[in-house]
Each structure stands twice: as C-alpha cells, then as structure tokens.
CSV table of C-alpha atoms and ligand atoms in Angstrom, one decimal:
chain,number,residue,atom,x,y,z
A,46,UNK,CA,134.1,-37.1,29.5
A,47,UNK,CA,136.5,-38.0,26.6
A,48,UNK,CA,133.8,-40.2,25.2
A,49,UNK,CA,131.7,-37.8,25.5
A,50,UNK,CA,133.6,-35.2,23.7
A,51,UNK,CA,134.3,-38.0,21.0
A,52,UNK,CA,130.9,-38.4,20.2
A,53,UNK,CA,129.9,-35.0,20.0
A,54,UNK,CA,132.7,-34.7,17.4
A,55,UNK,CA,131.2,-37.4,15.4
A,56,UNK,CA,128.2,-36.0,15.1
A,57,UNK,CA,128.9,-33.0,14.2
A,58,UNK,CA,131.1,-34.4,11.2
A,59,UNK,CA,129.6,-33.8,7.4
A,60,UNK,CA,128.8,-36.8,6.3
A,61,UNK,CA,126.9,-35.3,3.2
A,62,UNK,CA,126.8,-37.3,-0.1
A,63,UNK,CA,124.2,-35.8,-2.4
A,64,UNK,CA,121.3,-37.1,-3.2
A,65,UNK,CA,120.2,-38.7,-7.5
A,66,UNK,CA,118.1,-41.0,-7.3
A,67,UNK,CA,116.9,-40.2,-11.0
A,68,UNK,CA,120.6,-39.9,-12.5
A,69,UNK,CA,119.8,-36.4,-12.8
A,70,UNK,CA,123.8,-36.1,-13.2
A,71,UNK,CA,123.4,-37.2,-16.4
A,72,UNK,CA,122.1,-33.6,-17.9
A,73,UNK,CA,124.8,-31.9,-15.7
A,74,UNK,CA,128.2,-31.5,-17.9
A,75,UNK,CA,132.0,-32.2,-16.5
A,76,UNK,CA,132.1,-28.6,-15.4
A,77,UNK,CA,128.9,-28.5,-13.8
A,78,UNK,CA,130.1,-31.6,-11.7
A,79,UNK,CA,133.3,-30.0,-10.6
A,80,UNK,CA,132.0,-26.6,-10.2
A,81,UNK,CA,129.5,-28.8,-7.5
A,82,UNK,CA,132.1,-30.3,-5.9
A,83,UNK,CA,134.3,-27.4,-5.4
A,84,UNK,CA,131.6,-25.7,-3.7
A,85,UNK,CA,130.9,-28.9,-1.6
A,86,UNK,CA,134.0,-29.3,-0.3
A,87,UNK,CA,134.2,-25.6,0.2
A,88,UNK,CA,131.2,-26.0,2.6
A,89,UNK,CA,132.4,-28.7,4.1
A,90,UNK,CA,135.4,-27.1,4.9
A,91,UNK,CA,134.3,-23.7,5.5
A,92,UNK,CA,130.9,-23.2,6.7
A,93,UNK,CA,130.1,-26.6,7.8
A,94,UNK,CA,132.4,-26.9,10.7
A,95,UNK,CA,131.1,-23.6,12.1
A,96,UNK,CA,127.8,-22.9,11.3
A,97,UNK,CA,126.3,-23.9,14.3
A,98,UNK,CA,128.4,-21.7,16.8
A,99,UNK,CA,127.4,-18.8,14.6
A,100,UNK,CA,124.0,-19.4,14.3
A,101,UNK,CA,123.8,-20.0,18.1
A,102,UNK,CA,125.8,-17.0,18.8
A,103,UNK,CA,123.7,-14.8,16.1
A,104,UNK,CA,127.1,-14.1,14.5
A,105,UNK,CA,128.1,-13.2,10.8
A,106,UNK,CA,131.2,-14.0,9.6
A,107,UNK,CA,132.7,-11.4,7.7
A,108,UNK,CA,135.7,-13.0,6.6
A,109,UNK,CA,133.5,-15.6,4.6
A,110,UNK,CA,132.7,-12.5,2.4
A,111,UNK,CA,136.5,-13.3,1.0
A,112,UNK,CA,136.2,-16.5,0.6
A,113,UNK,CA,132.8,-16.4,-1.0
A,114,UNK,CA,135.1,-14.2,-3.7
A,115,UNK,CA,137.7,-16.6,-4.0
A,116,UNK,CA,135.9,-19.9,-4.3
A,117,UNK,CA,133.5,-17.9,-7.1
A,118,UNK,CA,130.2,-17.3,-5.6
A,119,UNK,CA,129.7,-14.3,-6.3
A,120,UNK,CA,128.4,-13.3,-9.4
A,121,UNK,CA,128.6,-16.8,-10.8
A,122,UNK,CA,126.4,-15.8,-14.4
A,123,UNK,CA,128.1,-12.5,-14.2
A,124,UNK,CA,130.9,-12.2,-17.4
A,125,UNK,CA,134.5,-12.5,-16.2
A,126,UNK,CA,135.1,-9.5,-17.7
A,127,UNK,CA,134.0,-7.7,-14.7
A,128,UNK,CA,135.3,-10.2,-12.3
A,129,UNK,CA,132.2,-12.7,-12.4
A,130,UNK,CA,131.9,-16.5,-13.1
A,131,UNK,CA,131.1,-16.4,-16.8
A,132,UNK,CA,129.2,-19.5,-16.3
A,133,UNK,CA,125.7,-20.6,-16.9
A,134,UNK,CA,122.6,-20.6,-15.1
A,135,UNK,CA,122.5,-24.3,-14.1
A,136,UNK,CA,126.4,-24.0,-12.7
A,137,UNK,CA,124.6,-20.8,-10.7
A,138,UNK,CA,122.1,-22.7,-9.6
A,139,UNK,CA,124.4,-25.8,-8.3
A,140,UNK,CA,126.6,-22.8,-6.4
A,141,UNK,CA,123.6,-21.4,-4.5
A,142,UNK,CA,122.3,-25.5,-4.0
A,143,UNK,CA,125.5,-26.2,-2.3
A,144,UNK,CA,125.9,-23.3,-0.1
A,145,UNK,CA,122.2,-23.2,1.2
A,146,UNK,CA,122.9,-27.4,2.0
A,147,UNK,CA,125.1,-25.9,4.0
A,148,UNK,CA,122.8,-22.6,5.4
A,149,UNK,CA,120.2,-20.3,3.9
A,150,UNK,CA,121.6,-17.7,5.6
A,151,UNK,CA,125.4,-18.1,3.6
A,152,UNK,CA,123.0,-18.3,0.4
A,153,UNK,CA,121.1,-15.4,1.4
A,154,UNK,CA,124.2,-13.6,1.6
A,155,UNK,CA,125.9,-15.1,-1.7
A,156,UNK,CA,122.6,-14.1,-3.8
A,157,UNK,CA,122.3,-10.9,-2.8
A,158,UNK,CA,125.5,-10.0,-3.7
A,159,UNK,CA,125.5,-11.9,-7.1
A,160,UNK,CA,121.7,-11.3,-8.2
A,161,UNK,CA,120.2,-8.4,-6.3
A,162,UNK,CA,123.3,-6.1,-6.1
A,163,UNK,CA,125.9,-7.3,-9.0
A,164,UNK,CA,123.0,-8.1,-11.7
A,165,UNK,CA,121.4,-4.9,-11.5
A,166,UNK,CA,124.3,-2.7,-11.9
A,167,UNK,CA,125.6,-5.3,-14.6
A,168,UNK,CA,122.1,-5.1,-16.2
A,169,UNK,CA,121.2,-1.5,-15.8
A,170,UNK,CA,124.3,0.2,-14.7
A,171,UNK,CA,126.8,3.0,-16.6
A,172,UNK,CA,130.3,1.1,-17.8
A,173,UNK,CA,131.9,3.0,-15.4
A,174,UNK,CA,129.6,2.0,-12.3
A,175,UNK,CA,130.3,-1.7,-13.9
A,176,UNK,CA,133.8,-1.2,-14.0
A,177,UNK,CA,133.8,0.7,-10.6
A,178,UNK,CA,131.8,-2.1,-8.4
A,179,UNK,CA,131.7,-5.1,-10.2
A,180,UNK,CA,135.5,-6.7,-10.1
A,181,UNK,CA,135.5,-5.9,-6.0
A,182,UNK,CA,131.9,-6.9,-5.4
A,183,UNK,CA,133.3,-10.4,-7.7
A,184,UNK,CA,136.4,-11.0,-5.5
A,185,UNK,CA,134.7,-9.6,-2.0
A,186,UNK,CA,136.3,-7.1,-1.2
A,187,UNK,CA,133.5,-5.1,-1.1
A,188,UNK,CA,129.9,-6.3,0.0
A,189,UNK,CA,126.6,-5.6,-0.8
A,190,UNK,CA,122.9,-5.2,0.1
A,191,UNK,CA,119.7,-4.3,-1.7
A,192,UNK,CA,117.3,-2.1,-0.3
A,193,UNK,CA,113.6,-2.1,-2.0
A,194,UNK,CA,111.1,-3.7,1.4
A,195,UNK,CA,110.1,-0.7,3.7
A,196,UNK,CA,108.5,-0.9,6.9
A,197,UNK,CA,105.3,0.0,5.7
A,198,UNK,CA,105.8,-1.8,2.0
A,199,UNK,CA,106.7,-5.4,2.0
A,200,UNK,CA,104.5,-7.3,-0.7
A,201,UNK,CA,103.6,-4.1,-2.6
A,202,UNK,CA,107.0,-2.3,-3.1
A,203,UNK,CA,105.2,0.2,-5.8
A,204,UNK,CA,104.0,2.1,-2.8
A,205,UNK,CA,107.4,2.9,-1.5
A,206,UNK,CA,108.1,6.4,0.0
A,207,UNK,CA,111.6,6.3,0.2
A,208,UNK,CA,112.5,9.3,-2.6
A,209,UNK,CA,114.8,11.5,-3.7
A,210,UNK,CA,115.1,15.2,-5.3
A,211,UNK,CA,116.8,16.6,-8.4
A,212,UNK,CA,119.2,19.3,-6.7
A,213,UNK,CA,121.3,20.4,-10.0
A,214,UNK,CA,124.5,18.8,-8.8
A,215,UNK,CA,123.3,16.2,-6.7
A,216,UNK,CA,120.3,13.8,-6.0
A,217,UNK,CA,118.9,14.5,-2.4
A,218,UNK,CA,117.8,10.9,-0.9
A,219,UNK,CA,114.9,10.4,2.1
A,220,UNK,CA,113.3,7.6,3.1
A,221,UNK,CA,114.0,4.2,5.2
A,222,UNK,CA,114.4,0.3,4.0
A,223,UNK,CA,113.7,-2.3,6.4
A,224,UNK,CA,114.6,-6.3,6.2
A,225,UNK,CA,117.6,-5.7,4.7
A,226,UNK,CA,120.1,-8.4,4.0
A,227,UNK,CA,124.1,-7.8,4.7
A,228,UNK,CA,122.8,-4.2,5.2
A,229,UNK,CA,124.8,-3.6,8.5
A,230,UNK,CA,128.1,-4.9,7.3
A,231,UNK,CA,127.5,-3.6,3.4
A,232,UNK,CA,129.7,-1.3,1.7
A,233,UNK,CA,127.0,0.0,-0.8
A,234,UNK,CA,123.7,-0.3,-1.2
A,235,UNK,CA,121.7,-0.4,-4.6
A,236,UNK,CA,118.3,1.0,-3.1
A,237,UNK,CA,115.0,1.8,-5.1
A,238,UNK,CA,113.7,4.8,-4.8
A,239,UNK,CA,111.0,7.5,-6.7
A,240,UNK,CA,111.8,10.5,-8.4
A,241,UNK,CA,109.7,13.7,-8.1
A,242,UNK,CA,107.5,12.1,-10.5
A,243,UNK,CA,106.9,8.9,-8.5
A,244,UNK,CA,109.1,6.5,-10.9
A,245,UNK,CA,111.1,4.3,-9.3
A,246,UNK,CA,115.1,4.2,-9.9
A,247,UNK,CA,118.2,2.3,-8.9
A,248,UNK,CA,120.5,4.5,-6.8
A,249,UNK,CA,124.0,3.3,-5.2
A,250,UNK,CA,124.8,4.4,-2.0
A,251,UNK,CA,127.6,4.1,-0.5
A,252,UNK,CA,128.7,3.6,3.2
A,253,UNK,CA,130.2,6.8,4.4
A,254,UNK,CA,127.7,9.2,2.8
A,255,UNK,CA,126.5,11.8,5.2
A,256,UNK,CA,122.9,11.1,6.5
A,257,UNK,CA,123.3,7.0,5.2
A,258,UNK,CA,122.9,4.7,8.2
A,259,UNK,CA,122.1,0.7,8.5
A,260,UNK,CA,121.3,0.1,12.0
A,261,UNK,CA,120.9,-3.7,12.3
A,262,UNK,CA,117.9,-5.6,13.2
A,263,UNK,CA,118.3,-8.1,16.4
A,264,UNK,CA,116.7,-11.1,17.9
A,265,UNK,CA,115.7,-13.1,15.2
A,266,UNK,CA,115.0,-16.5,15.4
A,267,UNK,CA,116.4,-17.8,11.5
A,268,UNK,CA,119.1,-16.7,9.4
A,269,UNK,CA,120.9,-16.1,12.2
A,270,UNK,CA,124.4,-16.4,10.6
A,271,UNK,CA,123.2,-13.7,8.3
A,272,UNK,CA,123.2,-9.8,8.9
A,273,UNK,CA,120.1,-8.3,8.4
A,274,UNK,CA,119.1,-4.3,9.0
A,275,UNK,CA,117.8,-1.1,7.8
A,276,UNK,CA,119.1,1.7,5.6
A,277,UNK,CA,118.0,4.8,6.5
A,278,UNK,CA,118.2,7.7,4.8
A,279,UNK,CA,118.3,11.8,6.0
A,280,UNK,CA,119.1,14.1,3.5
A,281,UNK,CA,121.7,12.0,1.7
A,282,UNK,CA,123.8,13.5,-0.9
A,283,UNK,CA,123.8,10.9,-3.6
A,284,UNK,CA,126.0,12.2,-6.9
A,285,UNK,CA,124.2,11.8,-9.8
A,286,UNK,CA,126.8,9.4,-11.5
A,287,UNK,CA,125.1,6.8,-8.8
A,288,UNK,CA,122.0,6.1,-10.5
A,289,UNK,CA,121.5,3.2,-12.4
A,290,UNK,CA,120.8,4.8,-15.8
A,291,UNK,CA,119.6,1.9,-17.9
A,292,UNK,CA,116.1,0.9,-16.6
A,293,UNK,CA,113.8,2.5,-14.5
A,294,UNK,CA,110.2,1.6,-13.1
A,295,UNK,CA,109.3,-1.2,-10.6
A,296,UNK,CA,110.6,-4.1,-13.4
A,297,UNK,CA,114.1,-3.1,-12.7
A,298,UNK,CA,114.1,-4.3,-9.0
A,299,UNK,CA,111.5,-7.1,-10.1
A,300,UNK,CA,113.8,-8.7,-12.8
A,301,UNK,CA,117.2,-8.6,-9.8
A,302,UNK,CA,113.8,-10.8,-8.0
A,303,UNK,CA,113.6,-13.2,-11.0
A,304,UNK,CA,117.4,-14.0,-10.6
A,305,UNK,CA,117.6,-14.1,-7.1
A,306,UNK,CA,114.4,-16.5,-6.8
A,307,UNK,CA,116.0,-18.6,-9.4
A,308,UNK,CA,119.0,-19.2,-7.1
A,309,UNK,CA,116.1,-19.7,-4.0
A,310,UNK,CA,114.7,-22.5,-5.9
A,311,UNK,CA,117.7,-24.1,-6.2
A,312,UNK,CA,119.5,-23.1,-2.7
A,313,UNK,CA,116.0,-25.0,-1.2
A,314,UNK,CA,116.9,-28.0,-2.9
A,315,UNK,CA,120.2,-28.1,-1.1
A,316,UNK,CA,119.0,-27.3,2.4
A,317,UNK,CA,115.8,-30.5,1.7
A,318,UNK,CA,118.9,-32.6,0.8
A,319,UNK,CA,121.0,-32.2,3.8
A,320,UNK,CA,117.6,-32.5,5.5
A,321,UNK,CA,116.7,-35.9,4.0
A,322,UNK,CA,120.3,-37.3,4.1
A,323,UNK,CA,120.8,-36.8,7.4
A,324,UNK,CA,116.9,-38.3,8.5
A,325,UNK,CA,118.0,-41.3,6.0
A,326,UNK,CA,121.4,-41.9,8.4
A,327,UNK,CA,119.7,-41.1,11.7
A,328,UNK,CA,116.8,-43.3,10.8
A,329,UNK,CA,119.2,-46.3,10.3
A,330,UNK,CA,121.5,-46.2,13.4
A,331,UNK,CA,118.5,-45.3,15.8
A,332,UNK,CA,117.4,-48.3,17.6
A,333,UNK,CA,113.9,-48.1,19.1
A,334,UNK,CA,111.6,-51.5,20.0
A,335,UNK,CA,115.0,-53.5,18.9
A,336,UNK,CA,115.2,-52.4,15.5
A,337,UNK,CA,116.6,-49.4,13.7
A,338,UNK,CA,113.4,-46.7,13.1
A,339,UNK,CA,113.9,-46.9,9.4
A,340,UNK,CA,112.6,-50.9,9.5
A,341,UNK,CA,109.0,-49.2,10.8
A,342,UNK,CA,106.6,-48.1,7.3
A,343,UNK,CA,105.8,-45.0,9.0
A,344,UNK,CA,109.2,-43.6,9.1
A,345,UNK,CA,109.6,-45.4,5.5
A,346,UNK,CA,106.8,-43.4,4.3
A,347,UNK,CA,108.3,-40.0,5.6
A,348,UNK,CA,111.8,-40.9,3.6
A,349,UNK,CA,109.8,-42.2,0.5
A,350,UNK,CA,107.8,-38.8,0.4
A,351,UNK,CA,111.0,-36.3,0.9
A,352,UNK,CA,112.9,-38.1,-2.0
A,353,UNK,CA,110.1,-37.9,-4.5
A,354,UNK,CA,109.4,-34.5,-3.5
A,355,UNK,CA,113.3,-33.6,-3.9
A,356,UNK,CA,113.4,-35.8,-7.4
A,357,UNK,CA,110.7,-33.5,-8.7
A,358,UNK,CA,111.6,-30.2,-7.4
A,359,UNK,CA,115.5,-31.3,-9.2
A,360,UNK,CA,113.9,-32.3,-12.5
A,361,UNK,CA,111.9,-28.3,-12.1
A,362,UNK,CA,115.5,-26.9,-11.7
A,363,UNK,CA,117.3,-28.2,-14.2
A,364,UNK,CA,114.6,-27.3,-16.9
A,365,UNK,CA,114.1,-23.2,-15.4
A,366,UNK,CA,118.1,-23.2,-15.7
A,367,UNK,CA,117.6,-24.4,-19.6
A,368,UNK,CA,115.2,-22.1,-19.6
A,369,UNK,CA,117.2,-19.1,-17.9
A,370,UNK,CA,119.8,-19.8,-20.2
A,371,UNK,CA,117.6,-19.1,-23.1
A,372,UNK,CA,116.2,-16.4,-21.9
A,373,UNK,CA,112.8,-17.7,-21.8
A,374,UNK,CA,112.0,-18.5,-18.0
A,375,UNK,CA,109.2,-16.0,-17.4
A,376,UNK,CA,108.4,-14.7,-13.9
A,377,UNK,CA,105.3,-16.9,-13.4
A,378,UNK,CA,107.6,-19.9,-14.2
A,379,UNK,CA,110.1,-18.4,-11.3
A,380,UNK,CA,107.3,-18.2,-8.6
A,381,UNK,CA,106.3,-21.4,-9.1
A,382,UNK,CA,109.6,-22.7,-8.7
A,383,UNK,CA,110.8,-20.9,-5.8
A,384,UNK,CA,107.2,-21.4,-4.4
A,385,UNK,CA,107.2,-24.9,-5.1
A,386,UNK,CA,111.1,-25.4,-3.3
A,387,UNK,CA,110.6,-23.5,-0.7
A,388,UNK,CA,107.7,-25.1,0.5
A,389,UNK,CA,108.7,-28.5,-0.3
A,390,UNK,CA,112.1,-28.0,1.6
A,391,UNK,CA,110.6,-26.6,4.4
A,392,UNK,CA,108.1,-30.0,4.6
A,393,UNK,CA,110.7,-31.9,4.1
A,394,UNK,CA,112.9,-30.3,7.4
A,395,UNK,CA,109.6,-30.2,9.6
A,396,UNK,CA,109.1,-34.2,8.6
A,397,UNK,CA,113.1,-34.6,9.2
A,398,UNK,CA,113.0,-32.8,12.7
A,399,UNK,CA,110.6,-35.6,13.6
A,400,UNK,CA,112.7,-38.6,12.7
A,401,UNK,CA,115.6,-37.2,14.5
A,402,UNK,CA,112.9,-37.0,17.2
A,403,UNK,CA,114.3,-34.9,20.9
A,404,UNK,CA,117.6,-34.8,18.9
A,405,UNK,CA,116.5,-32.9,16.2
A,406,UNK,CA,116.2,-30.0,17.9
A,407,UNK,CA,119.8,-29.5,19.0
A,408,UNK,CA,122.3,-28.4,17.3
A,409,UNK,CA,124.1,-31.4,16.9
A,410,UNK,CA,122.1,-31.5,13.8
A,411,UNK,CA,121.5,-29.0,10.6
A,412,UNK,CA,117.9,-29.6,10.9
A,413,UNK,CA,115.8,-27.1,13.1
A,414,UNK,CA,118.9,-24.6,11.9
A,415,UNK,CA,117.2,-25.2,8.3
A,416,UNK,CA,113.8,-25.1,9.2
A,417,UNK,CA,114.0,-21.8,11.2
A,418,UNK,CA,116.0,-20.5,8.5
A,419,UNK,CA,113.3,-21.6,6.0
A,420,UNK,CA,110.6,-19.6,7.3
A,421,UNK,CA,112.4,-16.2,6.1
A,422,UNK,CA,113.3,-18.0,2.8
A,423,UNK,CA,109.3,-18.8,2.7
A,424,UNK,CA,108.6,-15.1,3.3
A,425,UNK,CA,111.5,-13.4,1.5
A,426,UNK,CA,111.5,-12.6,-2.2
A,427,UNK,CA,108.3,-12.6,-2.7
A,428,UNK,CA,106.0,-14.3,0.0
A,429,UNK,CA,103.9,-18.4,-0.6
A,430,UNK,CA,101.2,-16.6,-0.9
A,431,UNK,CA,102.1,-13.9,-3.2
A,432,UNK,CA,103.8,-16.6,-5.8
A,433,UNK,CA,100.5,-18.5,-5.5
A,434,UNK,CA,98.7,-15.0,-6.6
A,435,UNK,CA,101.4,-14.4,-9.4
A,436,UNK,CA,100.2,-18.1,-11.0
A,437,UNK,CA,96.9,-17.3,-10.2
A,438,UNK,CA,96.7,-14.3,-12.5
A,439,UNK,CA,99.2,-16.2,-15.1
A,440,UNK,CA,96.5,-18.6,-15.7
A,441,UNK,CA,93.1,-16.5,-15.4
A,442,UNK,CA,94.4,-13.0,-16.3
A,443,UNK,CA,93.3,-11.6,-13.2
A,444,UNK,CA,95.2,-10.0,-10.9
A,445,UNK,CA,93.8,-11.1,-6.9
A,446,UNK,CA,96.3,-9.0,-5.0
A,447,UNK,CA,96.1,-5.5,-6.3
B,56,FAD,C1,115.5,-12.4,6.8
B,56,FAD,C2,114.8,-11.1,5.8
B,56,FAD,C3,115.9,-11.0,5.1
B,56,FAD,C4,115.1,-10.0,3.8
B,56,FAD,N1,116.2,-9.3,2.7
B,56,FAD,C5,115.7,-8.4,2.4
B,56,FAD,C6,116.4,-7.7,1.2
B,56,FAD,O1,117.6,-8.1,1.3
B,56,FAD,N2,116.2,-6.5,0.9
B,56,FAD,C7,115.0,-6.2,0.7
B,56,FAD,O2,114.7,-5.4,0.0
B,56,FAD,N3,113.9,-7.3,1.4
B,56,FAD,C8,114.5,-7.8,1.9
B,56,FAD,N4,113.6,-8.7,3.1
B,56,FAD,C9,112.0,-8.2,3.0
B,56,FAD,C10,111.1,-9.4,2.3
B,56,FAD,O3,111.3,-9.7,1.1
B,56,FAD,C11,109.7,-9.1,3.2
B,56,FAD,O4,109.6,-9.6,3.9
B,56,FAD,C12,108.5,-9.8,1.8
B,56,FAD,O5,108.7,-8.9,0.9
B,56,FAD,C13,107.0,-9.5,2.9
B,56,FAD,O6,107.0,-8.2,2.9
B,56,FAD,P1,106.9,-8.2,4.6
B,56,FAD,O7,107.4,-8.9,5.5
B,56,FAD,O8,106.3,-6.6,4.9
B,56,FAD,O9,105.2,-8.7,4.8
B,56,FAD,P2,103.7,-8.5,4.9
B,56,FAD,O10,103.7,-7.7,3.0
B,56,FAD,O11,103.2,-7.1,5.4
B,56,FAD,O12,103.0,-9.9,4.5
B,56,FAD,C14,102.3,-10.2,5.6
B,56,FAD,C15,101.4,-11.2,4.7
B,56,FAD,O13,100.1,-10.5,3.8
B,56,FAD,C16,100.3,-11.4,3.1
B,56,FAD,N5,99.8,-10.6,1.8
B,56,FAD,C17,99.9,-9.3,1.6
B,56,FAD,N6,99.6,-9.1,0.8
B,56,FAD,C18,98.5,-9.7,0.4
B,56,FAD,C19,97.5,-9.9,-0.9
B,56,FAD,N7,97.5,-8.9,-1.6
B,56,FAD,N8,96.7,-10.9,-1.1
B,56,FAD,C20,97.1,-12.0,0.0
B,56,FAD,N9,97.5,-12.0,0.9
B,56,FAD,C21,98.8,-10.6,1.3
B,56,FAD,C22,101.5,-11.8,2.9
B,56,FAD,O14,101.8,-13.2,1.7
B,56,FAD,C23,102.1,-12.7,4.6
B,56,FAD,O15,101.5,-13.5,4.7
B,56,FAD,C24,113.5,-9.3,3.6
B,56,FAD,C25,113.2,-10.2,5.1
B,56,FAD,C26,113.7,-11.1,5.7
B,56,FAD,C27,112.5,-11.9,6.8
C-alpha cells in the first residue's frame, strides 16, 4: 500500500528538462533564458502538481488568474505603462511555450487574456479604456474573454448576426456567441458585433450589465481545466464609451487572432516537448523482452522523428518571432506556423501515447491530456483546414474558402 503511494508520487513528479538539439538557446538572449526559466519553475510549482486533478474534475482553478498576473503571463507584449510586460515577441512566445508545456487549457487562459482582450484594448481602444482595463487585466485582478464565434458562424465570422443599434445615449446589443474561453468567469468580454450598416466593431461588455449572461459549456473532453461558455446578449445597454474607437471591420478581430495564433505556434511546441520528454524517459525505463523498449528500432524511429519535428518547429517560431518583432510577419506566415506546430504536437502526442503503452491513457502521464487538449487547439483560432486554405490563397491568389 505504502509502496504504491510512493510509486504514484514519483510518477507524478515533473522531471521536464527542455529540448534543444540544435543549440537554439544560442539564439536567445540572457533575458529570454531567464524568463523561460522563471515560467518553467512557475509551471512546475503552480500547475504540474495539480493539473491532472483539475482536468479530471473539469475544474477551472480561478486562483491561477492572479498567479498568472504575478508571474507576468498576461500581456507580456503590452507596454509596461499599461501594466504589461513590455517584452519582445520571443519572450511572449517562450512564456506561452512553457505554460502550454504544463497544459493547453492554462495557456488558453493566458493567451485569450493577453492577445484577445488586452491586445485589442491596447491597439484599438481609447486612452480611457486602456487606463481603465489594462492594468487590472495584466495583474489578474480582472479576467477577460473574446467573443467572435457564434453558433452558426465559426470559420466564417463575417456572417455574424450579433448586432447593436445606436439608441442615442447608448448602444443596444443583441445576439449570442459560443465556444468562448474564460466566459463563465470573465469580468469583461471584448465582443465583435455589427452596427446597423453591417460593419463589425469591438465592444467591451462588462459582467453585471442587464441582459448579459455567460452560460457554461459542460462535458468537454478537451481543455477541461479551462472554462468555456456562451455570451448571450438580450437587449444589453452598452455605454457608448465602451466601443473600441480606433479600428472597425473584420480586420480588427483578425489582427487579434494573428497575435494569439503566434502564441499558439509557440505553445503547442511546449506540449510537444513535454510529450517527447516523457516518451524518451519512459522508453529508457520500460523493460520488455528483457531490454528497455528504447532499444527497439521502431521506438527509436518514433523518438527520432519527434525530435526532428520539434527542432524544425523551434526554428520556425524563432524566425517568426523575429518577423513579429519587426512588424513584418504576415497572416499567412502566422497561419503556416500555427497549422504546422499544432499538427506536429498532435502527431507527437499520439506517438508518445503509443510509446507509453497502456500507461499512456492514464493520468499518471500528461500525454493523453495533451492529446485531447490539442484536438481543440487544432480547431480553434482557425481550423487546420482553414489555415491550409489561407496558405492556398497566398500561393495562388485564389480564395478556395469563400
Ligand atoms: C475549446 C474551444 C475554445 C474556443 N474559444 C474561443 C474563444 O475564446 N473565442 C471565440 O470567438 N471562439 C472560440 N472558439 C471557437 C473556434 O474558434 C471555432 O470552433 C472554430 O473557428 C471553428 O468553428 P466551428 O467550430 O463553428 O466549425 P465550422 O466552421 O462549422 O467548421 C467545421 C468543419 O468544416 C470545415 N470548413 C468550414 N468552412 C470550410 C471551407 N470553406 N472549406 C473547407 N472546410 C471548411 C472546418 O475546417 C471544420 O473542419 C473555441 C473553440 C473551442 C473548441
């Protein structure tokens, strides 16, 4: 009985060390390495010991919001004058990588807050909106969500029907959003809705406004430690000062998605590295036919291919980070990285699951949780196929999805 408990404890210890086959750390600055190491320690301390339990119970640990704020995981790329980290895009990527190494649901909370709530308020908001919301969002005093997807408009957000009317002294908002990360616990929602002429604008809707509700979506098999829900607007009176004044049209939410997809490209690399690290360790320790399974060629093939794909993906995001920093990265370049790295991570999770044999389906290892999480990540922020068609459009100049 006692021995069983000891084995259980040692299996759950987070032994992750990181993967760097090509010396890619040489491309990082001292500051980057420090940031990565502090977030890695944070994840080992605040996420790894509990994540399996949260995920099994479909529990969103609200206390993590404040902790993310303290460690600088919210809006690292937002200027420090507004409470953000004032860091470069590589730092932002490294933070997302380390958090998603722990869990994609935890990374979803952080990247929605930073890229989909703070970013639009910073980029398209008024000075008063920036001052009112950004410091509180950065510190975790406030949680936000981003409402673009609707029940009948997912891949095609331009068809959205959520709308608002100008009532003179306020806007009247009606409609519904679906699949919204953080919504059940969010204090504010950045909501994309059409005005009377059909033009899309961002509005900041606050919890407590009459007619605004956020029912939770239950029974997910994926991102179980992240809360997801709807946003329902039933004649919600939104003050006029809550409209984001500096950009309208579909391009505005798409710019936010570019920033978030960049974070996903890094984040999923973290999930992939966790699966690889665990598979390598397990293969060295697990004995079958009197040998470690790592000695069989088929297992070595899986590990070698994982390492190859991780190394390619690391170089991809590093270069993309440099282009983001220079303001040169295009939507299609970000699509390529998001699409490639999510698919790479999903493949690695599936192969790692096989290397772990039956143990791979249990909560003793992070593999199956990563795999199920990545099934959402491959769909949200533009599905795998939509990103392929964005690239097809870039290559040919012909849109195959409109
Ligand atoms: C856990 C989770 C969290 C999410 N969080 C958020 C959030 O915070 N905010 C938010 O706004 N949204 C969020 N989403 C929504 C997400 O972005 C959408 O699920 C996604 O955009 C796809 O939309 P859909 O689910 O309606 O699928 P659909 O658009 O109905 O697509 C179904 C299938 O059809 C394919 N398809 C669609 N159109 C075409 C085409 N033209 N050509 C070829 N194939 C096509 C798709 O690739 C897909 O395989 C979240 C989703 C999930 C699962």
